[in-house]
Coordinates of N, CA and C and ligand atoms in Angstrom, one line a residue:
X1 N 0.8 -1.2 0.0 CA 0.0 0.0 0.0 C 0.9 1.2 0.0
X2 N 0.3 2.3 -0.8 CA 1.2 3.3 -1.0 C 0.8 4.2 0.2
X3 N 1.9 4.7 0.8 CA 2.1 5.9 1.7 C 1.7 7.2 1.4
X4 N 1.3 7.4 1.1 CA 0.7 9.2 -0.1 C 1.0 9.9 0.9
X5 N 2.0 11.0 0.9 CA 2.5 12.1 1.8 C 1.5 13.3 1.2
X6 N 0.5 13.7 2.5 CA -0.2 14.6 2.1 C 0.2 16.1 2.9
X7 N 0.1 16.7 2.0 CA 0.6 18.0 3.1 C -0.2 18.4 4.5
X8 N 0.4 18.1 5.3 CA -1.2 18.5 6.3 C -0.5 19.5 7.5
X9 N -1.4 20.7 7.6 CA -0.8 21.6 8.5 C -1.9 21.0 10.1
X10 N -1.2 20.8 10.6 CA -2.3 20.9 12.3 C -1.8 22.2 12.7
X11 N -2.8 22.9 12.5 CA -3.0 24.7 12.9 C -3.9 24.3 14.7
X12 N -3.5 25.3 15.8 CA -4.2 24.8 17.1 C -5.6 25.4 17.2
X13 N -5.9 26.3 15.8 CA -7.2 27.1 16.2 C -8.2 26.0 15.3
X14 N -8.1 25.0 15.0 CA -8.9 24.0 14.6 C -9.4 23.5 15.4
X15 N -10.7 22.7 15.3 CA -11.1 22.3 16.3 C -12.7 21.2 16.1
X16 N -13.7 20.9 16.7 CA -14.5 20.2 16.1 C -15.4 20.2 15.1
X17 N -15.2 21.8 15.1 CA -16.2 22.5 13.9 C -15.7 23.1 13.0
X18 N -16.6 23.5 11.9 CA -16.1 24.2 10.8 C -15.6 25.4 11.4
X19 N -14.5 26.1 10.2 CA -14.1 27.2 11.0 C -13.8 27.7 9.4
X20 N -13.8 29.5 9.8 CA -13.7 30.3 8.7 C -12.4 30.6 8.5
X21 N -11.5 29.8 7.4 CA -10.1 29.6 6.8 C -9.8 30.1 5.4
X22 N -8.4 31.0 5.4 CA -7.9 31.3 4.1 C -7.2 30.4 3.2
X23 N -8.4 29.8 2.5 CA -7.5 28.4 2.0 C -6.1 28.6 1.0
X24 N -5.0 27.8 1.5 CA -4.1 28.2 0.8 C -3.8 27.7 -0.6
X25 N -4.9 27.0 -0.7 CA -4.3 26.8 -2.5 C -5.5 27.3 -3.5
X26 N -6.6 27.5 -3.1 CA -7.5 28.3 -3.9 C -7.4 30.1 -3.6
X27 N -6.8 30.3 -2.0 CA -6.7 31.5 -1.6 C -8.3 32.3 -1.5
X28 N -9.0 31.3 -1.2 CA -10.7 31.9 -1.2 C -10.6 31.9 0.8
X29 N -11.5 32.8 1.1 CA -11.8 32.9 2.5 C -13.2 31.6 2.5
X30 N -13.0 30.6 3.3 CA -13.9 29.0 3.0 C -14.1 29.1 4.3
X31 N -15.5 28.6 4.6 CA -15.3 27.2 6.0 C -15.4 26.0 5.7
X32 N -14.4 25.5 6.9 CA -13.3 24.4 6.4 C -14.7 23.5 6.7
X33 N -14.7 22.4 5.8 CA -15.6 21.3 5.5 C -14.6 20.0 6.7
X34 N -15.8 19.6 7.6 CA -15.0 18.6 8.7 C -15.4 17.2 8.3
X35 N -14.3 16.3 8.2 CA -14.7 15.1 7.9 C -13.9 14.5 9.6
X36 N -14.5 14.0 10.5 CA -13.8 12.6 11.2 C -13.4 11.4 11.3
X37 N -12.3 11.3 11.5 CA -11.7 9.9 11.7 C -11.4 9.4 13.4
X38 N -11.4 8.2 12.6 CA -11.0 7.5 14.8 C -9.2 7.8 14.7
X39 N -9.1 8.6 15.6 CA -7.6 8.8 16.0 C -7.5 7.5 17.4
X40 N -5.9 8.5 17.7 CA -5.5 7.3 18.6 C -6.5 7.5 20.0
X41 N -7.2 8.5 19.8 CA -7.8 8.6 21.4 C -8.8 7.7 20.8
X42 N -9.5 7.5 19.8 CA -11.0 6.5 20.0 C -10.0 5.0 20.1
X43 N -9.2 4.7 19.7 CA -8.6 3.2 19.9 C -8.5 2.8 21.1
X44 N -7.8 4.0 22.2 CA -7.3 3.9 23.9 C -8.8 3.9 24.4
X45 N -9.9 5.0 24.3 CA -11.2 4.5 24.6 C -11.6 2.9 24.6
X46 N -11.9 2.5 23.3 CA -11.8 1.5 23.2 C -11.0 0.2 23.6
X47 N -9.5 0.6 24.1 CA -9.4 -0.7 24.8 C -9.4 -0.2 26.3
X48 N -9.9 0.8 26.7 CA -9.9 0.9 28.6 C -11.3 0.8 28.8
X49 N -12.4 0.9 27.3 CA -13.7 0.1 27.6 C -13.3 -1.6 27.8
X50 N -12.5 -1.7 27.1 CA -12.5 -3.5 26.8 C -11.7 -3.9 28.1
X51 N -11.0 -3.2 29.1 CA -9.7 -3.9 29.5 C -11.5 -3.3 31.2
X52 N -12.3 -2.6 31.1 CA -13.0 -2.4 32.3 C -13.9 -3.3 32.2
X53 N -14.0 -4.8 31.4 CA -15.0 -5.5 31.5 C -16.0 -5.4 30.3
X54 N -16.0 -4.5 29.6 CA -17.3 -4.4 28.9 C -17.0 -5.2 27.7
X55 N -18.5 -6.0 27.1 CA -18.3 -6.9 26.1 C -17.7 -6.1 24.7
X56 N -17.6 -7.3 23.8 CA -17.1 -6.6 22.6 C -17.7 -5.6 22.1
X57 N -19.1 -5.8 21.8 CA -19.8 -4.7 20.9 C -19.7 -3.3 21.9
X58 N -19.7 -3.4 23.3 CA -19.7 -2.1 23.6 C -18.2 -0.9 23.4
X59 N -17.3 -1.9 22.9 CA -16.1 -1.7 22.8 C -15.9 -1.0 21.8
X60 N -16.8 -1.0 20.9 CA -16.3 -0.3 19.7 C -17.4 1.0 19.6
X61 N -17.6 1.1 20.9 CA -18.9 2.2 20.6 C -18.0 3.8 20.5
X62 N -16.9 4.1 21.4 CA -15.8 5.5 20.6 C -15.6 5.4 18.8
X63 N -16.0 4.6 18.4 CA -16.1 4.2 16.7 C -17.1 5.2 16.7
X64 N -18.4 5.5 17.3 CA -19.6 5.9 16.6 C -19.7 7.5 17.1
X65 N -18.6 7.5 18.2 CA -18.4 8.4 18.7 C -17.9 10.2 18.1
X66 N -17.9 11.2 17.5 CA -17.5 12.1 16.4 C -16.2 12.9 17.9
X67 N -16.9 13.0 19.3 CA -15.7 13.7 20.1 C -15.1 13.2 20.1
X68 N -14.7 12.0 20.1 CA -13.6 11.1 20.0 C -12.6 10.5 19.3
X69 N -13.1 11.3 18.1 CA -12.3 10.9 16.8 C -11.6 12.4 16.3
X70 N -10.7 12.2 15.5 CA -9.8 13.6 14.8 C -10.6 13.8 13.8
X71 N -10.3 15.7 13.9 CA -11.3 16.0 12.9 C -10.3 17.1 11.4
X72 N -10.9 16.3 11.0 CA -9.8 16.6 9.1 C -10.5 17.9 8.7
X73 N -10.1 19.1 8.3 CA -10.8 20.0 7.9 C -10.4 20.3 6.2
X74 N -11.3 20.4 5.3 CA -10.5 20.2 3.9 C -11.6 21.9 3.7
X75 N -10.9 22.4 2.0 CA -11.2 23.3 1.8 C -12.9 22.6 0.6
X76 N -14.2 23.4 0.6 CA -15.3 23.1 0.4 C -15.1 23.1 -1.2
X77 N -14.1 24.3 -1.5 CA -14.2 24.4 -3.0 C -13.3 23.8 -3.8
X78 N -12.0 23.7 -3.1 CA -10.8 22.7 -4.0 C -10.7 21.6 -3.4
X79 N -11.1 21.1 -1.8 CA -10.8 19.8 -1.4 C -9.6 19.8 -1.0
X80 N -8.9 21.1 -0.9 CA -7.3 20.9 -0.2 C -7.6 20.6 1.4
X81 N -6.6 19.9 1.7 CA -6.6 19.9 3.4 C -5.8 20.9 4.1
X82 N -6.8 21.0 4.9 CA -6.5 22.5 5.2 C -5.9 22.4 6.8
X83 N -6.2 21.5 7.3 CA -5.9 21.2 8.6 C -6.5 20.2 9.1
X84 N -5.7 19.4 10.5 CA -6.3 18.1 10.9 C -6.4 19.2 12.6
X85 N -7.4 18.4 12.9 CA -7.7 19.0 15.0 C -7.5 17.4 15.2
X86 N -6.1 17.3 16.6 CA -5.7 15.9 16.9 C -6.7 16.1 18.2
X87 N -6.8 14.8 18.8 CA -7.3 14.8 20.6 C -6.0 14.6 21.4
X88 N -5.3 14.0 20.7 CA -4.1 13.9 21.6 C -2.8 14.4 21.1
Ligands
ZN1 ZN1 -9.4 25.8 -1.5

């Protein structure tokens, strides 16, 4: 599987919502379109759910979780990424 080096700035004023950004490759004033992913905090959720007893299916419930996951902010009109917000 290829490794695709994507340019990604983590700016600190990102965060779980859209935010009003100067995209740098269209140069348009956007708000940044949020997609989430499970970062490493929904995985550690998930195994300090699993390691406190709880069965499997409840284990994967930080999966469905959106605060618990990293949030990717891309630009609405070119799709550049514009910034990732980490949890950890
Ligand atoms: Zn753009």
């Amino acid at each position: 599987m290829a490794n695709a080096q994507i340019p990604v700035v983590v700016v600190g004023s990102f965060g779980d919502g859209p935010v009003q950004v100067s995209c740098p490759q269209c140069h348009q004033m956007v708000l940044s379109q949020v997609h989430h992913s499970s970062g490493l905090l929904t995985y550690l959720f998930c195994g300090g759910l699993f390691f406190c007893g709880f069965v499997l299916g409840c284990c994967l419930i930080p999966f469905c979780v959106d605060r618990l996951k990293d949030a990717q902010h891309t630009c609405p009109t070119c799709k550049a990424v514009l910034g990732v917000y980490k949890r950890l």
